[in-house]
Coordinates of C-alpha atoms in Angstrom, one line a residue:
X1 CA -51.4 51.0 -6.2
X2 CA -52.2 50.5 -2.6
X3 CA -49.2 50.4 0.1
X4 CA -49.2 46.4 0.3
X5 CA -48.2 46.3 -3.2
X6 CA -45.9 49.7 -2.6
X7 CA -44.1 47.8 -0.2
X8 CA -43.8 44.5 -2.5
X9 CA -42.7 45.8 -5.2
X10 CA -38.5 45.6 -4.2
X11 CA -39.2 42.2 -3.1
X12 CA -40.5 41.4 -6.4
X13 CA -38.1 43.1 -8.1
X14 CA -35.5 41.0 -6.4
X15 CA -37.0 37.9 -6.8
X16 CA -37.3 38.5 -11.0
X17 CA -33.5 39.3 -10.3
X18 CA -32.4 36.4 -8.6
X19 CA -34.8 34.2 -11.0
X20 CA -32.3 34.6 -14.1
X21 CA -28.9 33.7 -12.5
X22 CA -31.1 30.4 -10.9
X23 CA -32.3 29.8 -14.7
X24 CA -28.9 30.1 -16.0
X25 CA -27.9 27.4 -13.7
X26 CA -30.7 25.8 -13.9
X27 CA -29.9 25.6 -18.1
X28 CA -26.4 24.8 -17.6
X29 CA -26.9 21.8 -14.9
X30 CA -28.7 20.4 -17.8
X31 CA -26.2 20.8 -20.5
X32 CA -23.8 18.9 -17.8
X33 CA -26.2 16.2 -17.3
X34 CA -25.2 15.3 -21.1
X35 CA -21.9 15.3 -20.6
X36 CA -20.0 12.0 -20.7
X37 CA -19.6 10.8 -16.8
X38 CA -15.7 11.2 -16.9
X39 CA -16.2 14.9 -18.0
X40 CA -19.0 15.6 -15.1
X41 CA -16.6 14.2 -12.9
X42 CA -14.6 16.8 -13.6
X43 CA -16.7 19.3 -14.0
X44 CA -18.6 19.1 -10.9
X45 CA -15.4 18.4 -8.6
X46 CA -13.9 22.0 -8.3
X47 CA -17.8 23.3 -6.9
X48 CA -17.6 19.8 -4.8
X49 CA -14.4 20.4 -3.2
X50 CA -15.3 23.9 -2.2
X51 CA -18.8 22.8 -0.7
X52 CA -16.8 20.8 2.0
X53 CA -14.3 23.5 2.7
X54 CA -15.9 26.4 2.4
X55 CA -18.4 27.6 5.4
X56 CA -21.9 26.2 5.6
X57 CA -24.5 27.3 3.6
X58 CA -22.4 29.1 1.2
X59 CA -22.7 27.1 -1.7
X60 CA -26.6 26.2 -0.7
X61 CA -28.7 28.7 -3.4
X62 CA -26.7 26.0 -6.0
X63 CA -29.1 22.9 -4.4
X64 CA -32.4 25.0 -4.8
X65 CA -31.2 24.6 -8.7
X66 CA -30.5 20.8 -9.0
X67 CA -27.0 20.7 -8.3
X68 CA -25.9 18.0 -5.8
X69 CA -22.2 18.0 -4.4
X70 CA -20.4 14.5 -5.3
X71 CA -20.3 12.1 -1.7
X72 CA -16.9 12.5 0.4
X73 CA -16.5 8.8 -0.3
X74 CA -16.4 9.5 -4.0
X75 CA -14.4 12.3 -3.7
X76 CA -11.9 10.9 -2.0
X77 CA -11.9 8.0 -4.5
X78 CA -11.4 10.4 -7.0
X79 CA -7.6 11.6 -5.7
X80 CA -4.9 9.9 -7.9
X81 CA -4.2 8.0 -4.8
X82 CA -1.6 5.3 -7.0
X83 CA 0.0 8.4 -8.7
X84 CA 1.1 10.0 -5.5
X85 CA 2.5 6.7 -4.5
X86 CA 4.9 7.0 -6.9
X87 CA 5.8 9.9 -6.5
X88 CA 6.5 9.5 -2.9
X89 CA 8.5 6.3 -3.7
X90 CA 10.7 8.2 -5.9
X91 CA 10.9 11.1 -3.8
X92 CA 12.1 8.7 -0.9
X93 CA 14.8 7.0 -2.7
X94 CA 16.4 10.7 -3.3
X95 CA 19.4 10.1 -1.3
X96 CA 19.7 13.3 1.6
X97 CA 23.2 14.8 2.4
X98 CA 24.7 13.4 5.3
X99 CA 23.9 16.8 7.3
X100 CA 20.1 16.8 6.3
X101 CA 19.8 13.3 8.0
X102 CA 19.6 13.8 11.6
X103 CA 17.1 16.6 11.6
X104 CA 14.9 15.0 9.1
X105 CA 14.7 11.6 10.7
X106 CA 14.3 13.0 14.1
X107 CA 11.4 15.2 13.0
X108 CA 10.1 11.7 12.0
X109 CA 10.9 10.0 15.4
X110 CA 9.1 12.5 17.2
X111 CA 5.9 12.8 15.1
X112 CA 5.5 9.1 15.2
X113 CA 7.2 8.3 18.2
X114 CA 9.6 6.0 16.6
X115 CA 11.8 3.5 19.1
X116 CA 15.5 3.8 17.5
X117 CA 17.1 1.6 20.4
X118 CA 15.5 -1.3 18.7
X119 CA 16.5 -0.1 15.2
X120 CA 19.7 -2.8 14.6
X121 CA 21.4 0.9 13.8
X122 CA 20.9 3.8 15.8
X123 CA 23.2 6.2 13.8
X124 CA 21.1 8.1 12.2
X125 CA 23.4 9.0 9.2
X126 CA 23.5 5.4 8.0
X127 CA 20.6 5.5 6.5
X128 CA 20.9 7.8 3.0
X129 CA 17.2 8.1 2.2
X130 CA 14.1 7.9 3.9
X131 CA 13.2 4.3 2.2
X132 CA 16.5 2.9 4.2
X133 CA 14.8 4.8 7.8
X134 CA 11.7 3.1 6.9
X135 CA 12.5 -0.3 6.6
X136 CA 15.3 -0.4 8.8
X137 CA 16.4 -3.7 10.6
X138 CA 16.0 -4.4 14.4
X139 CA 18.0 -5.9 16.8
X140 CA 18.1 -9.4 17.5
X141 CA 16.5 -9.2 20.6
X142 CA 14.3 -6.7 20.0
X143 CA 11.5 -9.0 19.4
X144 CA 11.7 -12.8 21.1
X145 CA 8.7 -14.9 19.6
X146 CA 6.9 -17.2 21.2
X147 CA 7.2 -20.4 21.0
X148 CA 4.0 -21.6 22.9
X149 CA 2.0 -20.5 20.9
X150 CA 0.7 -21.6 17.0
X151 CA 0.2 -18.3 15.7
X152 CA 2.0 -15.3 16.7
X153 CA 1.7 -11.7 15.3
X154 CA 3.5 -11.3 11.6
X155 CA 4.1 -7.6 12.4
X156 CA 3.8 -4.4 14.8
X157 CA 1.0 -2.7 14.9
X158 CA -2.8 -2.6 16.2
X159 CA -5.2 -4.6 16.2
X160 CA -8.5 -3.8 14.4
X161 CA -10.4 -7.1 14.4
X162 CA -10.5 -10.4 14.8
X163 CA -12.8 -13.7 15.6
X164 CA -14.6 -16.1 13.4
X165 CA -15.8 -15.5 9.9
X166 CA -19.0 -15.8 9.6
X167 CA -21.6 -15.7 6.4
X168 CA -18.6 -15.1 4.3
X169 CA -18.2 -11.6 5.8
X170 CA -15.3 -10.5 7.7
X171 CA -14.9 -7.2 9.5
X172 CA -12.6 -4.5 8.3
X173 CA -13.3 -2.7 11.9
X174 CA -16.4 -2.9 14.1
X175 CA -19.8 -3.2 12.4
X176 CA -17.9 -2.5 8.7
X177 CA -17.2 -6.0 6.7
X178 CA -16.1 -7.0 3.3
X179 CA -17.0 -9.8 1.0
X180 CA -14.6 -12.7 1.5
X181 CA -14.3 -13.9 -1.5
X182 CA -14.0 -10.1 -3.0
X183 CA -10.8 -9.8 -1.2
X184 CA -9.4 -13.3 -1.5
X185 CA -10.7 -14.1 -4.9
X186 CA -11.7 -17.4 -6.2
X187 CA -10.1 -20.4 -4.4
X188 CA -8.8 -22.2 -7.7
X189 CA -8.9 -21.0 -11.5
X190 CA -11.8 -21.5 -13.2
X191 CA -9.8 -23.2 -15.8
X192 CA -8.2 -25.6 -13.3
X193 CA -12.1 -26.0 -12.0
X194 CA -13.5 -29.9 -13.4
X195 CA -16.5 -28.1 -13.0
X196 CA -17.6 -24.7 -12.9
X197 CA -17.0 -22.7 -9.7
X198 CA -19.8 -22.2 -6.7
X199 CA -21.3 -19.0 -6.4
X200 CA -22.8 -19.3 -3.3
X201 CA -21.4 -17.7 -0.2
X202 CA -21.0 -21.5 1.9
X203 CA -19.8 -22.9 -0.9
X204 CA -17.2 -20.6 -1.5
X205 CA -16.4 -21.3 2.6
X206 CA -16.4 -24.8 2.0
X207 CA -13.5 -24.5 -0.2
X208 CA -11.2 -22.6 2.5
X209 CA -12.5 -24.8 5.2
X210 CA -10.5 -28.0 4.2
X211 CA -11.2 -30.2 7.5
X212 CA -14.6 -31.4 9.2
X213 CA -14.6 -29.7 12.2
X214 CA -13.1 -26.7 12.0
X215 CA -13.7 -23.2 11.8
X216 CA -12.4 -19.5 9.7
X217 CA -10.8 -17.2 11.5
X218 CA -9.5 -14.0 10.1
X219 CA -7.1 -11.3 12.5
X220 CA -6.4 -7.2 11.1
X221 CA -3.5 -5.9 12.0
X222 CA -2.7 -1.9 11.1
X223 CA 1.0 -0.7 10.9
X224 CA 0.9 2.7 12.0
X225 CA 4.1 5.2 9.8
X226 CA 6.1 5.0 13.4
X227 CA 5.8 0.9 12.9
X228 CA 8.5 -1.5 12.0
X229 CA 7.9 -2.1 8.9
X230 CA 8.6 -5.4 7.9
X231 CA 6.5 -8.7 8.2
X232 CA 7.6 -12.2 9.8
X233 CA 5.8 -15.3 9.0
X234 CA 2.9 -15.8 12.1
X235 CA 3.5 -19.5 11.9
X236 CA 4.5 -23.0 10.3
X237 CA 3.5 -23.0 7.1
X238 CA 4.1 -23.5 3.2
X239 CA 3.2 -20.7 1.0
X240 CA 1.4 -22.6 -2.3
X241 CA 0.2 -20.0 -4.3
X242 CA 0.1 -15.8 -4.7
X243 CA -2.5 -13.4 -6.1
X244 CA -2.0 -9.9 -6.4
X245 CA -4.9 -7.3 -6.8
X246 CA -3.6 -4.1 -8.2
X247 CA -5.9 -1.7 -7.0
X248 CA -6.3 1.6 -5.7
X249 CA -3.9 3.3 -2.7
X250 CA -6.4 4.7 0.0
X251 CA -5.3 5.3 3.5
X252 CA -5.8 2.3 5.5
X253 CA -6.0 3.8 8.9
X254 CA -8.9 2.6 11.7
X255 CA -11.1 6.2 10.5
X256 CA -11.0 5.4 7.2
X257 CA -11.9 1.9 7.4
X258 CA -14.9 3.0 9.2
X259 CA -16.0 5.4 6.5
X260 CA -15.4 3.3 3.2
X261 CA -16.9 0.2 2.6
X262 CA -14.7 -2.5 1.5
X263 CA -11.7 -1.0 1.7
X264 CA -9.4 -3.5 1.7
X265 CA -11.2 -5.2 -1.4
X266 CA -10.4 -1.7 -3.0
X267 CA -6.9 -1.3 -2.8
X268 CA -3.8 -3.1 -4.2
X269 CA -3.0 -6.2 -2.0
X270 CA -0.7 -9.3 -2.4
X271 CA -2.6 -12.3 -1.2
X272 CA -0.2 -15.7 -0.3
X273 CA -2.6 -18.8 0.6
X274 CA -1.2 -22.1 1.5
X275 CA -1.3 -24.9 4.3
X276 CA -0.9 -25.0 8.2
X277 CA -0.8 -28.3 9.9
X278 CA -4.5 -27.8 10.2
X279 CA -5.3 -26.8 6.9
X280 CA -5.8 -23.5 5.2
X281 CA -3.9 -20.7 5.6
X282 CA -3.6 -16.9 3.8
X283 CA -1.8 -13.6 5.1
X284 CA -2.5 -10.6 2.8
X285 CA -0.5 -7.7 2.7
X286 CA -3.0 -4.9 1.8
X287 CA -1.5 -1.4 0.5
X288 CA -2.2 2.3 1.2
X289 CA -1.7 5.8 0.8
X290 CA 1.7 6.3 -0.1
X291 CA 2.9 2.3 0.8
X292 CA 2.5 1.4 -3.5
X293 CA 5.6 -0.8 -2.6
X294 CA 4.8 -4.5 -1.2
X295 CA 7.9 -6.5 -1.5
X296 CA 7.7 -10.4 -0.8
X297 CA 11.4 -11.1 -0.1
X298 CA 10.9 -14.8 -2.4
X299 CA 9.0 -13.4 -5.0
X300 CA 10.8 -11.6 -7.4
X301 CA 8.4 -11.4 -9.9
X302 CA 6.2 -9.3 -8.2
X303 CA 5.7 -6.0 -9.1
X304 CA 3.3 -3.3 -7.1
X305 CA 1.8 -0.4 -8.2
X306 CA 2.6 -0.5 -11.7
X307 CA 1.5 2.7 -13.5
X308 CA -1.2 0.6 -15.5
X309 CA -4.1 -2.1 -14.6
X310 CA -7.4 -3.3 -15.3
X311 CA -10.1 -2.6 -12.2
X312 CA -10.9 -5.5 -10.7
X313 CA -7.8 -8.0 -12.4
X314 CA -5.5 -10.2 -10.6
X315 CA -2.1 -12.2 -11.6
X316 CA -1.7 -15.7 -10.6
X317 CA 1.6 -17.3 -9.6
X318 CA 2.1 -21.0 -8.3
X319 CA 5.3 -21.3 -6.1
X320 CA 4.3 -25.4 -7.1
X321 CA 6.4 -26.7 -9.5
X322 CA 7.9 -30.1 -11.0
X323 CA 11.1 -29.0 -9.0
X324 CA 9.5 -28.0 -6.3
X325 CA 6.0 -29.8 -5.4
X326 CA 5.7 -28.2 -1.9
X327 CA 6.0 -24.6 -2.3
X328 CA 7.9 -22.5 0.2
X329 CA 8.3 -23.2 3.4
X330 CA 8.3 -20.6 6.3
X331 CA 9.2 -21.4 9.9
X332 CA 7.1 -18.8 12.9
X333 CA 9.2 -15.5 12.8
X334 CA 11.2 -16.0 9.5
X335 CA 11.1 -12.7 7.7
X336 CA 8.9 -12.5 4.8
X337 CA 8.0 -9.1 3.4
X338 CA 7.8 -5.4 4.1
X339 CA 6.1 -2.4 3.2
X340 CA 7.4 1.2 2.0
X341 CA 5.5 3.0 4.8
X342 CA 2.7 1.9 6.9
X343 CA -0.5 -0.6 6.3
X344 CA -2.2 -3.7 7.1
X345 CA -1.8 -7.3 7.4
X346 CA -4.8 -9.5 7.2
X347 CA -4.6 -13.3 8.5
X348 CA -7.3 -15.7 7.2
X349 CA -6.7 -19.6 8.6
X350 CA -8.7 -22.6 8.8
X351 CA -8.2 -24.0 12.8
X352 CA -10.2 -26.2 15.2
X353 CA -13.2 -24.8 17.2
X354 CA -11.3 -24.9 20.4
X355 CA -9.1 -22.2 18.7
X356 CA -8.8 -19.3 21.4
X357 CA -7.5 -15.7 20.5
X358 CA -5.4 -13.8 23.0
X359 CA -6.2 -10.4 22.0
X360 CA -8.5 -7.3 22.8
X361 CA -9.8 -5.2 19.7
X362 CA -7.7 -1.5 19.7
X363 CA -4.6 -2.9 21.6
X364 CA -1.1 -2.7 20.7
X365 CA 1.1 -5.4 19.8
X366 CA 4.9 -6.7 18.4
X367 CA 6.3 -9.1 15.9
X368 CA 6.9 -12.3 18.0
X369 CA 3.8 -11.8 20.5
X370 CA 0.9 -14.2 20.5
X371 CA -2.2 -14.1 18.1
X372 CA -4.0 -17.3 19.4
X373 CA -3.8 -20.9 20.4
X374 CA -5.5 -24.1 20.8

């Protein structure tokens, strides 16, 4: 045997040694790819979750076998987001003893920087569990709206985006949109329909946009956890009709709206559509991580994040009845919902072209302050 070969010969030996673990992999990669996609799911997540956590290039002699780590996007989709709702809605209506209080909530005011001298009680034993701190009240005069304005902000928080919708696409945050019609669903029932319902994108528009003339705006606002929690009415208008999506309860904050596509279309949401004095107008509240709880203060059929639904269903309720022809009407500021945590509010309106907004993308703003106006 000459010395090349001398010298070879552990190399080779190694090589025959690592060839039988790669073709037991290699033969039980394939008995997964039979599985049933619920079981691969479940199979392949534990090895998943440790290729993001554990160092690079640990888990990389698995991809010169076939195996492929599930996307973060999937991943993350796979966490019983809905589940953990619950469980923090139950855990926050445990009521804390009255010494527990203070140094729970303040560890709460100072990671979110809440303001309690706008809280309509600053005591901080008042409130028994942390369900009462989050939607607590604020003071009259916390919060004067404006009255010069049409359209003033429902709620606190920061603003994502806003503008014009355009090609049936609004922006979730810069350069990531959703399908309109997706996230508001179909303008009428198809049963109500005397003819069957458009499927093309301007069609679809043409049924929002009610007036010659005028244009689609839309406006995202994100409630932060240190936000006031409840939402106001952002004009003079009557609520006609609401559609709720039951849906799934990612987080809804500016990074992840970047990172998943159609967000918003993906998680639960309560939709109310209805008329301003220049025609169509909607304000969704969308729901997140831990925020399974949308309450519409006139609506007490609505239930959120019920432990059962069908993926992509809705539920249909008219406000429009032979008592009641209208609907309900809400004057600018009148309170009309609130959330269990944090979220996002979505406005979609029909207004003139002259319609100007009064905002900057990223900036902070109140209840009361203005949106826009012609």
């Amino acid at each position: 045997m000459c010395q090349s070969e001398a010298r070879r010969g552990p190399e080779l030996r190694a090589a025959k040694w690592l060839y039988f673990p790669q073709l037991a992999l290699r033969r039980r990669l394939g008995q997964l790819s039979c599985m049933s996609k619920p079981a691969l799911k479940l199979r392949s997540w534990p090895l998943t979750v440790l290729y993001y956590l554990l160092p690079l290039g640990a888990l990389r002699p698995l991809s010169r076998v076939g195996w492929r780590p599930v996307s973060r996007v999937a991943l993350y989709k796979s966490v019983p987001t809905r589940l953990l709702s619950r469980a923090w809605g139950r855990l926050n209506q445990v009521e804390l003893p009255h010494w527990l209080r203070r140094p729970v909530y303040s560890l709460y005011i100072w990671t979110f920087g809440v303001n309690m001298k706008e809280a309509a009680v600053e005591d901080l034993h008042h409130y028994r569990n942390l369900s009462e701190f989050f939607r607590r009240k604020l003071k009259p005069q916390a919060r004067p709206v404006c009255g010069l304005h049409s359209v003033i902000s429902p709620s606190d928080g920061k603003i994502l985006n806003f503008g014009q919708v355009k090609n049936c696409e609004v922006e979730q945050v810069k350069g990531v949109t959703y399908s309109l019609e997706s996230f508001l669903g179909p303008r009428i029932p198809a049963e109500d329909l005397p003819f069957p319902p458009a499927t093309s994108c301007g069609s679809f528009r043409s049924q929002l946009v009610t007036r010659e003339g005028n244009e689609l705006y839309h406006c995202v606002i994100y409630l932060a956890p240190g936000d006031y929690h409840c939402f106001h009415s952002p004009t003079d208008w009557t609520v006609s009709h609401r559609r709720h999506f039951p849906g799934s309860l990612m987080s809804v904050n500016p990074g992840m709206a970047r990172w998943i596509k159609e967000l918003f279309c993906h998680n639960e949401r309560v939709v109310l559509t209805g008329d301003w004095k220049h025609g169509f107008f909607s304000l969704t509240a969308v729901g997140a991580t831990n925020v399974g709880s949308i309450r519409i203060y006139f609506d007490r059929d609505l239930h959120t994040n019920s432990p059962r639904y069908s993926k992509g269903s809705y539920n249909d309720f008219s406000f429009v009845t032979h008592m009641n022809k209208e609907g309900i009407t809400m004057r600018k500021g009148e309170h009309l919902g609130e959330f269990n945590l944090g979220s996002t509010i979505v406005l979609i309106f029909e207004a003139p072209k002259d319609f100007n907004f009064k905002l900057k993308a990223g900036q902070k703003i109140r209840f009361g302050e203005a949106l826009g106006s012609l």
